[in-house]
Short mmCIF file of C-alpha atoms in Angstrom, two decimals:
data_model
loop_
_atom_site.label_atom_id
_atom_site.label_comp_id
_atom_site.label_asym_id
_atom_site.label_seq_id
_atom_site.Cartn_x
_atom_site.Cartn_y
_atom_site.Cartn_z
CA UNK A 10 -14.19 -7.14 6.75
CA UNK A 11 -13.07 -5.95 10.20
CA UNK A 12 -12.84 -9.04 12.37
CA UNK A 13 -13.46 -9.04 16.09
CA UNK A 14 -10.57 -11.08 17.49
CA UNK A 15 -12.40 -11.99 20.71
CA UNK A 16 -16.08 -12.48 19.90
CA UNK A 17 -18.41 -13.96 22.48
CA UNK A 18 -19.40 -17.47 21.38
CA UNK A 19 -22.32 -19.34 22.92
CA UNK A 20 -22.80 -22.81 21.50
CA UNK A 21 -26.25 -23.39 20.03
CA UNK A 22 -26.16 -26.88 21.51
CA UNK A 23 -26.40 -25.34 24.99
CA UNK A 24 -29.94 -24.18 24.24
CA UNK A 25 -31.25 -27.13 22.24
CA UNK A 26 -33.70 -26.74 19.35
CA UNK A 27 -36.72 -25.53 21.32
CA UNK A 28 -34.68 -23.30 23.57
CA UNK A 29 -33.09 -21.77 20.47
CA UNK A 30 -36.50 -21.16 18.88
CA UNK A 31 -37.80 -19.51 22.05
CA UNK A 32 -34.67 -17.36 22.28
CA UNK A 33 -34.69 -16.19 18.66
CA UNK A 34 -38.43 -15.57 18.35
CA UNK A 35 -39.12 -13.78 21.65
CA UNK A 36 -39.01 -10.32 19.99
CA UNK A 37 -41.54 -11.01 17.24
CA UNK A 38 -44.85 -9.19 17.79
CA UNK A 39 -48.23 -9.87 16.20
CA UNK A 40 -49.59 -6.80 14.37
CA UNK A 41 -51.87 -8.16 11.62
CA UNK A 42 -55.58 -8.71 12.27
CA UNK A 43 -55.44 -11.75 9.97
CA UNK A 44 -52.99 -13.53 12.33
CA UNK A 45 -55.10 -15.52 14.79
CA UNK A 46 -52.20 -17.68 15.99
CA UNK A 47 -48.52 -17.22 15.26
CA UNK A 48 -45.52 -19.04 16.72
CA UNK A 49 -46.13 -21.52 19.54
CA UNK A 50 -48.39 -24.24 18.20
CA UNK A 51 -48.24 -26.99 15.56
CA UNK A 52 -49.34 -24.51 12.89
CA UNK A 53 -50.17 -20.85 12.49
CA UNK A 54 -53.81 -19.86 12.05
CA UNK A 55 -54.76 -17.07 9.63
CA UNK A 56 -58.10 -15.51 8.76
CA UNK A 57 -58.30 -13.42 5.58
CA UNK A 58 -62.12 -13.35 5.41
CA UNK A 59 -63.07 -12.19 1.89
CA UNK A 60 -59.50 -11.48 0.73
CA UNK A 61 -57.44 -13.62 -1.64
CA UNK A 62 -54.17 -15.01 -0.25
CA UNK A 63 -50.88 -14.85 -2.17
CA UNK A 64 -47.86 -16.95 -1.15
CA UNK A 65 -44.22 -16.90 -2.27
CA UNK A 66 -41.06 -18.58 -1.00
CA UNK A 67 -37.31 -18.17 -1.53
CA UNK A 68 -34.23 -20.17 -0.56
CA UNK A 69 -30.92 -18.41 0.19
CA UNK A 70 -27.80 -20.58 0.39
CA UNK A 71 -24.37 -19.51 1.61
CA UNK A 72 -21.84 -19.52 -1.22
CA UNK A 73 -24.59 -19.35 -3.86
CA UNK A 74 -26.76 -16.38 -2.92
CA UNK A 75 -24.59 -14.60 -0.36
CA UNK A 76 -20.99 -14.34 0.84
CA UNK A 77 -20.46 -13.73 4.55
CA UNK A 78 -17.03 -12.23 3.81
CA UNK A 79 -18.84 -8.94 3.17
CA UNK A 80 -22.51 -9.58 3.97
CA UNK A 81 -23.17 -8.76 7.64
CA UNK A 82 -25.59 -11.22 9.21
CA UNK A 83 -27.99 -8.46 10.27
CA UNK A 84 -28.14 -7.21 6.67
CA UNK A 85 -28.61 -10.78 5.46
CA UNK A 86 -31.62 -11.28 7.73
CA UNK A 87 -33.14 -8.03 6.52
CA UNK A 88 -32.50 -8.81 2.85
CA UNK A 89 -33.88 -12.35 3.17
CA UNK A 90 -37.23 -10.89 4.26
CA UNK A 91 -37.22 -8.10 1.67
CA UNK A 92 -36.66 -10.34 -1.36
CA UNK A 93 -39.73 -12.36 -0.42
CA UNK A 94 -41.92 -9.36 0.29
CA UNK A 95 -40.90 -8.01 -3.12
CA UNK A 96 -42.62 -11.02 -4.72
CA UNK A 97 -45.83 -10.17 -2.87
CA UNK A 98 -45.56 -6.55 -4.02
CA UNK A 99 -45.17 -7.81 -7.59
CA UNK A 100 -48.66 -9.33 -7.31
CA UNK A 101 -50.03 -5.91 -6.31
CA UNK A 102 -50.77 -7.38 -2.90
CA UNK A 103 -50.00 -6.42 0.70
CA UNK A 104 -47.56 -8.64 2.62
CA UNK A 105 -48.93 -9.70 6.00
CA UNK A 106 -46.99 -12.70 7.36
CA UNK A 107 -43.73 -14.62 6.86
CA UNK A 108 -42.29 -17.90 8.04
CA UNK A 109 -38.54 -18.25 8.64
CA UNK A 110 -36.57 -21.49 8.42
CA UNK A 111 -32.83 -21.69 9.06
CA UNK A 112 -30.29 -24.49 8.68
CA UNK A 113 -26.99 -23.68 10.37
CA UNK A 114 -23.63 -25.42 10.83
CA UNK A 115 -21.80 -25.64 14.15
CA UNK A 116 -19.37 -22.90 13.10
CA UNK A 117 -22.11 -20.37 13.93
CA UNK A 118 -22.49 -19.47 17.61
CA UNK A 119 -25.70 -18.20 19.16
CA UNK A 120 -24.49 -14.60 18.80
CA UNK A 121 -24.34 -14.99 15.02
CA UNK A 122 -27.94 -16.18 14.88
CA UNK A 123 -28.97 -13.32 17.15
CA UNK A 124 -27.53 -10.91 14.56
CA UNK A 125 -29.34 -12.70 11.73
CA UNK A 126 -32.65 -12.58 13.59
CA UNK A 127 -32.12 -8.94 14.56
CA UNK A 128 -32.19 -8.19 10.82
CA UNK A 129 -35.28 -10.33 10.33
CA UNK A 130 -37.00 -8.62 13.27
CA UNK A 131 -36.14 -5.17 11.89
CA UNK A 132 -37.50 -6.05 8.45
CA UNK A 133 -40.68 -7.53 9.92
CA UNK A 134 -41.27 -4.30 11.83
CA UNK A 135 -40.39 -2.09 8.86
CA UNK A 136 -42.78 -3.92 6.51
CA UNK A 137 -45.40 -4.63 9.17
CA UNK A 138 -45.45 -8.39 8.67
CA UNK A 139 -45.94 -11.01 11.38
CA UNK A 140 -43.40 -13.82 11.78
CA UNK A 141 -45.71 -16.78 12.37
CA UNK A 142 -43.48 -19.86 12.29
CA UNK A 143 -40.69 -21.75 10.55
CA UNK A 144 -38.07 -24.33 11.39
CA UNK A 145 -34.49 -24.66 12.59
CA UNK A 146 -32.14 -27.52 11.83
CA UNK A 147 -28.45 -28.31 11.39
CA UNK A 148 -26.46 -28.00 8.19
CA UNK A 149 -23.15 -29.46 7.01
CA UNK A 150 -22.75 -26.81 4.30
CA UNK A 151 -22.97 -23.51 6.12
CA UNK A 152 -26.02 -21.26 6.42
CA UNK A 153 -29.30 -21.81 4.58
CA UNK A 154 -32.32 -19.53 4.94
CA UNK A 155 -35.81 -20.20 3.61
CA UNK A 156 -38.54 -17.60 3.97
CA UNK A 157 -42.15 -17.89 2.87
CA UNK A 158 -44.13 -14.67 2.49
CA UNK A 159 -47.92 -14.46 2.66
CA UNK A 160 -50.02 -11.54 1.52
CA UNK A 161 -53.58 -10.44 0.87
CA UNK A 162 -55.44 -8.58 -1.84
CA UNK A 163 -58.91 -8.19 -3.24
CA UNK A 164 -59.39 -10.42 -6.25
CA UNK A 165 -59.72 -7.46 -8.63
CA UNK A 166 -56.43 -5.96 -7.37
CA UNK A 167 -54.15 -8.91 -8.13
CA UNK A 168 -51.81 -8.48 -11.10
CA UNK A 169 -50.29 -11.47 -12.91
CA UNK A 170 -47.47 -11.71 -15.47
CA UNK A 171 -49.77 -12.74 -18.30
CA UNK A 172 -51.97 -9.65 -18.77
CA UNK A 173 -49.81 -7.43 -21.00
CA UNK A 174 -51.36 -6.37 -24.30
CA UNK A 175 -49.95 -5.05 -27.57
CA UNK A 176 -49.36 -1.25 -27.35
CA UNK A 177 -49.17 -1.38 -23.52
CA UNK A 178 -46.40 0.79 -22.06
CA UNK A 179 -43.50 -0.82 -20.17
CA UNK A 180 -42.75 0.92 -16.88
CA UNK A 181 -40.10 0.46 -14.16
CA UNK A 182 -39.82 1.91 -10.66
CA UNK A 183 -36.67 3.51 -9.26
CA UNK A 184 -33.32 2.92 -10.95
CA UNK A 185 -31.65 -0.29 -12.10
CA UNK A 186 -28.20 -1.88 -12.20
CA UNK A 187 -26.86 -0.42 -8.95
CA UNK A 188 -27.13 -3.64 -6.92
CA UNK A 189 -24.98 -5.56 -9.41
CA UNK A 190 -22.26 -2.91 -9.39
CA UNK A 191 -22.38 -2.85 -5.58
CA UNK A 192 -21.63 -6.58 -5.70
CA UNK A 193 -18.69 -5.98 -8.07
CA UNK A 194 -17.20 -3.41 -5.68
CA UNK A 195 -17.57 -5.80 -2.72
CA UNK A 196 -16.03 -8.69 -4.67
CA UNK A 197 -13.09 -6.52 -5.67
CA UNK A 198 -12.47 -5.36 -2.10
CA UNK A 199 -12.73 -8.95 -0.89
CA UNK A 200 -9.89 -9.93 -3.26
CA UNK A 201 -7.78 -7.02 -2.00
CA UNK A 202 -8.49 -7.97 1.61
CA UNK A 203 -7.49 -11.60 1.01
CA UNK A 204 -4.10 -10.46 -0.33
CA UNK A 205 -3.58 -7.93 2.48
CA UNK A 206 -5.89 -8.25 5.52
CA UNK A 207 -4.47 -5.01 6.94
CA UNK A 208 -5.75 -3.05 3.96
CA UNK A 209 -9.19 -1.80 5.01
CA UNK A 210 -11.40 -0.67 2.09
CA UNK A 211 -12.49 2.92 1.52
CA UNK A 212 -16.06 2.53 0.30
CA UNK A 213 -17.30 6.12 0.63
CA UNK A 214 -17.51 6.56 -3.14
CA UNK A 215 -19.74 3.47 -3.45
CA UNK A 216 -22.22 3.88 -0.60
CA UNK A 217 -25.38 3.90 -2.74
CA UNK A 218 -24.36 0.89 -4.81
CA UNK A 219 -23.34 -1.14 -1.76
CA UNK A 220 -26.57 -0.29 0.05
CA UNK A 221 -28.55 -1.47 -2.98
CA UNK A 222 -26.72 -4.80 -2.77
CA UNK A 223 -26.59 -5.35 1.00
CA UNK A 224 -29.85 -3.68 2.07
CA UNK A 225 -32.37 -3.56 -0.78
CA UNK A 226 -35.95 -2.44 -0.20
CA UNK A 227 -39.16 -3.95 -1.56
CA UNK A 228 -41.44 -1.45 -3.30
CA UNK A 229 -44.40 -1.76 -0.93
CA UNK A 230 -45.26 1.86 -1.75
CA UNK A 231 -46.06 1.19 -5.43
CA UNK A 232 -49.42 -0.44 -4.72
CA UNK A 233 -50.58 2.70 -2.89
CA UNK A 234 -49.08 5.06 -5.48
CA UNK A 235 -50.83 3.31 -8.37
CA UNK A 236 -54.12 3.14 -6.50
CA UNK A 237 -53.97 6.90 -5.89
CA UNK A 238 -53.33 7.47 -9.59
CA UNK A 239 -56.21 5.11 -10.49
CA UNK A 240 -53.84 2.94 -12.52
CA UNK A 241 -53.90 -0.86 -12.44
CA UNK A 242 -51.00 -2.58 -14.21
CA UNK A 243 -51.89 -5.16 -16.85
CA UNK A 244 -48.85 -7.30 -15.92
CA UNK A 245 -46.17 -7.03 -13.23
CA UNK A 246 -42.98 -8.72 -11.98
CA UNK A 247 -40.14 -7.78 -9.64
CA UNK A 248 -36.60 -7.34 -10.91
CA UNK A 249 -34.62 -10.03 -9.12
CA UNK A 250 -32.87 -11.82 -12.00
CA UNK A 251 -32.27 -8.84 -14.32
CA UNK A 252 -34.45 -6.51 -16.40
CA UNK A 253 -34.01 -8.48 -19.64
CA UNK A 254 -35.01 -11.76 -17.99
CA UNK A 255 -38.09 -10.20 -16.39
CA UNK A 256 -39.20 -8.59 -19.67
CA UNK A 257 -38.94 -11.97 -21.34
CA UNK A 258 -41.03 -13.58 -18.59
CA UNK A 259 -43.82 -11.04 -19.16
CA UNK A 260 -43.59 -11.39 -22.95
CA UNK A 261 -43.66 -15.19 -22.83
CA UNK A 262 -46.61 -15.42 -20.45
CA UNK A 263 -48.55 -12.57 -22.10
CA UNK A 264 -47.73 -13.72 -25.65
CA UNK A 265 -46.47 -10.31 -26.76
CA UNK A 266 -43.25 -8.74 -28.04
CA UNK A 267 -41.45 -5.71 -26.68
CA UNK A 268 -39.31 -2.73 -27.67
CA UNK A 269 -37.05 -1.55 -24.83
CA UNK A 270 -35.35 1.83 -25.32
CA UNK A 271 -31.75 2.23 -24.16
CA UNK A 272 -32.02 6.00 -23.73
CA UNK A 273 -34.98 5.61 -21.36
CA UNK A 274 -33.24 3.33 -18.83
CA UNK A 275 -33.21 4.95 -15.35
CA UNK A 276 -29.66 4.71 -13.98
CA UNK A 277 -27.97 6.48 -11.07
CA UNK A 278 -24.94 8.77 -11.66
CA UNK A 279 -22.84 6.82 -9.14
CA UNK A 280 -23.68 3.67 -11.11
CA UNK A 281 -22.43 5.27 -14.35
CA UNK A 282 -19.18 6.40 -12.71
CA UNK A 283 -18.41 2.97 -11.30
CA UNK A 284 -19.22 1.24 -14.59
CA UNK A 285 -16.59 3.50 -16.19
CA UNK A 286 -14.14 2.68 -13.39
CA UNK A 287 -14.65 -1.06 -13.99
CA UNK A 288 -14.67 -0.55 -17.78
CA UNK A 289 -18.09 -2.21 -18.03
CA UNK A 290 -20.86 -1.10 -20.38
CA UNK A 291 -23.56 0.54 -18.24
CA UNK A 292 -26.44 -0.58 -20.49
CA UNK A 293 -25.32 -4.21 -20.35
CA UNK A 294 -25.27 -4.08 -16.55
CA UNK A 295 -28.55 -2.16 -16.29
CA UNK A 296 -30.52 -4.71 -18.30
CA UNK A 297 -28.83 -7.85 -16.96
CA UNK A 298 -27.64 -7.09 -13.42
CA UNK A 299 -30.50 -8.21 -11.19
CA UNK A 300 -31.18 -7.89 -7.44
CA UNK A 301 -32.62 -4.39 -7.81
CA UNK A 302 -36.03 -5.50 -6.44
CA UNK A 303 -37.72 -2.71 -8.34
CA UNK A 304 -41.06 -3.45 -10.02
CA UNK A 305 -41.47 -3.84 -13.77
CA UNK A 306 -45.00 -3.54 -15.09
CA UNK A 307 -47.13 -2.75 -18.11
CA UNK A 308 -50.01 -0.29 -18.29
CA UNK A 309 -52.59 0.58 -20.89
CA UNK A 310 -51.50 3.42 -23.16
CA UNK A 311 -54.65 5.24 -21.98
CA UNK A 312 -52.98 5.63 -18.58
CA UNK A 313 -49.94 7.47 -19.98
CA UNK A 314 -51.11 10.90 -18.83
CA UNK A 315 -51.61 9.64 -15.27
CA UNK A 316 -48.01 8.55 -14.69
CA UNK A 317 -45.89 10.44 -17.25
CA UNK A 318 -44.68 13.08 -14.78
CA UNK A 319 -44.50 10.87 -11.68
CA UNK A 320 -40.88 10.67 -10.39
CA UNK A 321 -41.40 7.11 -9.08
CA UNK A 322 -41.94 5.65 -12.55
CA UNK A 323 -40.06 5.59 -15.86
CA UNK A 324 -41.59 4.49 -19.15
CA UNK A 325 -38.85 2.43 -20.80
CA UNK A 326 -40.63 0.80 -23.74
CA UNK A 327 -43.82 -0.61 -25.16
CA UNK A 328 -45.28 -4.00 -25.98
CA UNK A 329 -45.72 -5.20 -29.57
CA UNK A 330 -47.16 -8.15 -31.44
CA UNK A 331 -45.54 -11.42 -30.38
CA UNK A 332 -44.32 -11.99 -33.95
CA UNK A 333 -42.19 -8.81 -33.77
CA UNK A 334 -40.00 -10.31 -31.05
CA UNK A 335 -38.24 -8.69 -28.09
CA UNK A 336 -35.71 -5.95 -28.89
CA UNK A 337 -33.47 -3.30 -27.40
CA UNK A 338 -33.58 -0.05 -29.37
CA UNK A 339 -30.13 1.54 -28.91
CA UNK A 340 -29.30 5.23 -28.68
CA UNK A 341 -28.16 4.96 -32.30
CA UNK A 342 -31.66 3.66 -33.15
CA UNK A 343 -30.36 0.17 -33.90
CA UNK A 344 -32.69 -2.74 -33.13
CA UNK A 345 -30.95 -5.58 -31.25
CA UNK A 346 -32.66 -8.82 -30.12
CA UNK A 347 -32.85 -8.85 -26.32
CA UNK A 348 -31.26 -11.84 -24.62
CA UNK A 349 -31.68 -12.95 -21.01
CA UNK A 350 -28.21 -12.77 -19.48
CA UNK A 351 -29.33 -12.22 -15.92
CA UNK A 352 -29.04 -14.51 -12.89
CA UNK A 353 -29.85 -18.18 -13.45
CA UNK A 354 -29.72 -20.21 -10.23
CA UNK A 355 -29.13 -23.47 -12.10
CA UNK A 356 -26.58 -22.32 -14.67
CA UNK A 357 -23.22 -24.07 -14.80
#
């Protein structure tokens, strides 16, 4: 929210499309053995030999998925990569390559795109994925980013959403809800800033929540952790739209019900404090917030002993017969039907 009054501005038109591509992609390095040809030809060439290939894509649109009033472009580039890699992790696969496509209006100078691509470059290095292509074009509506992620796995390693069984345990990584409350803090400070631009926010009390919103991390470590424990999930999904929505996706595709226990939800102390400050029910936020990019998965009850003491995982419920429905069991032991109130990109 601190504006540089004299930023350097280089018009993108000075470089032209191909000059811009060369300029923005010069720092990408090839690190994956499966990348035979990356940027620089009509198409990338990949060789996965006996591995299966998994592919996922996401579209991020200014004003819908992000607000540049408080989202730094470098963070946006990083997050754009992470949210796609998270989908690959949710298949129990290893991300190996991404493509990056950007549509940009003439209000963005070259320096702005350099910041965006610095974030993309950092994420690519952090997650050891090759940037192998994409597209650039103009936009009349601001900034649009589309990233496609590609990954590999052995056929017997891949985990789908439709494998959960009755009596399976429901497990989540990390903690949930923090990203949503980070967004609420940023939105509040944006409103204050618009009324008084000289009032700079003090965000020290919200650092964890804001980081979860602006710089989330994909759980690339979970695949290795589970392999070491000799546990293969029966179903898995990443938490992008909210815990309740993701549970319902697994239940629908696996044809099972679920009991989710309120007192088992893993939530951070800073999250609880800020929910109280905003006078928002912490359970409601935890199960509906979204953008946590943690992994939600089911395991056979026989694997309980293998993960029960592991600090990376929390058992939050169990699967039931489909006819029993999907419920939240409250701390007062009341059974409430679970509803999907998380993010819906096409809602009114």
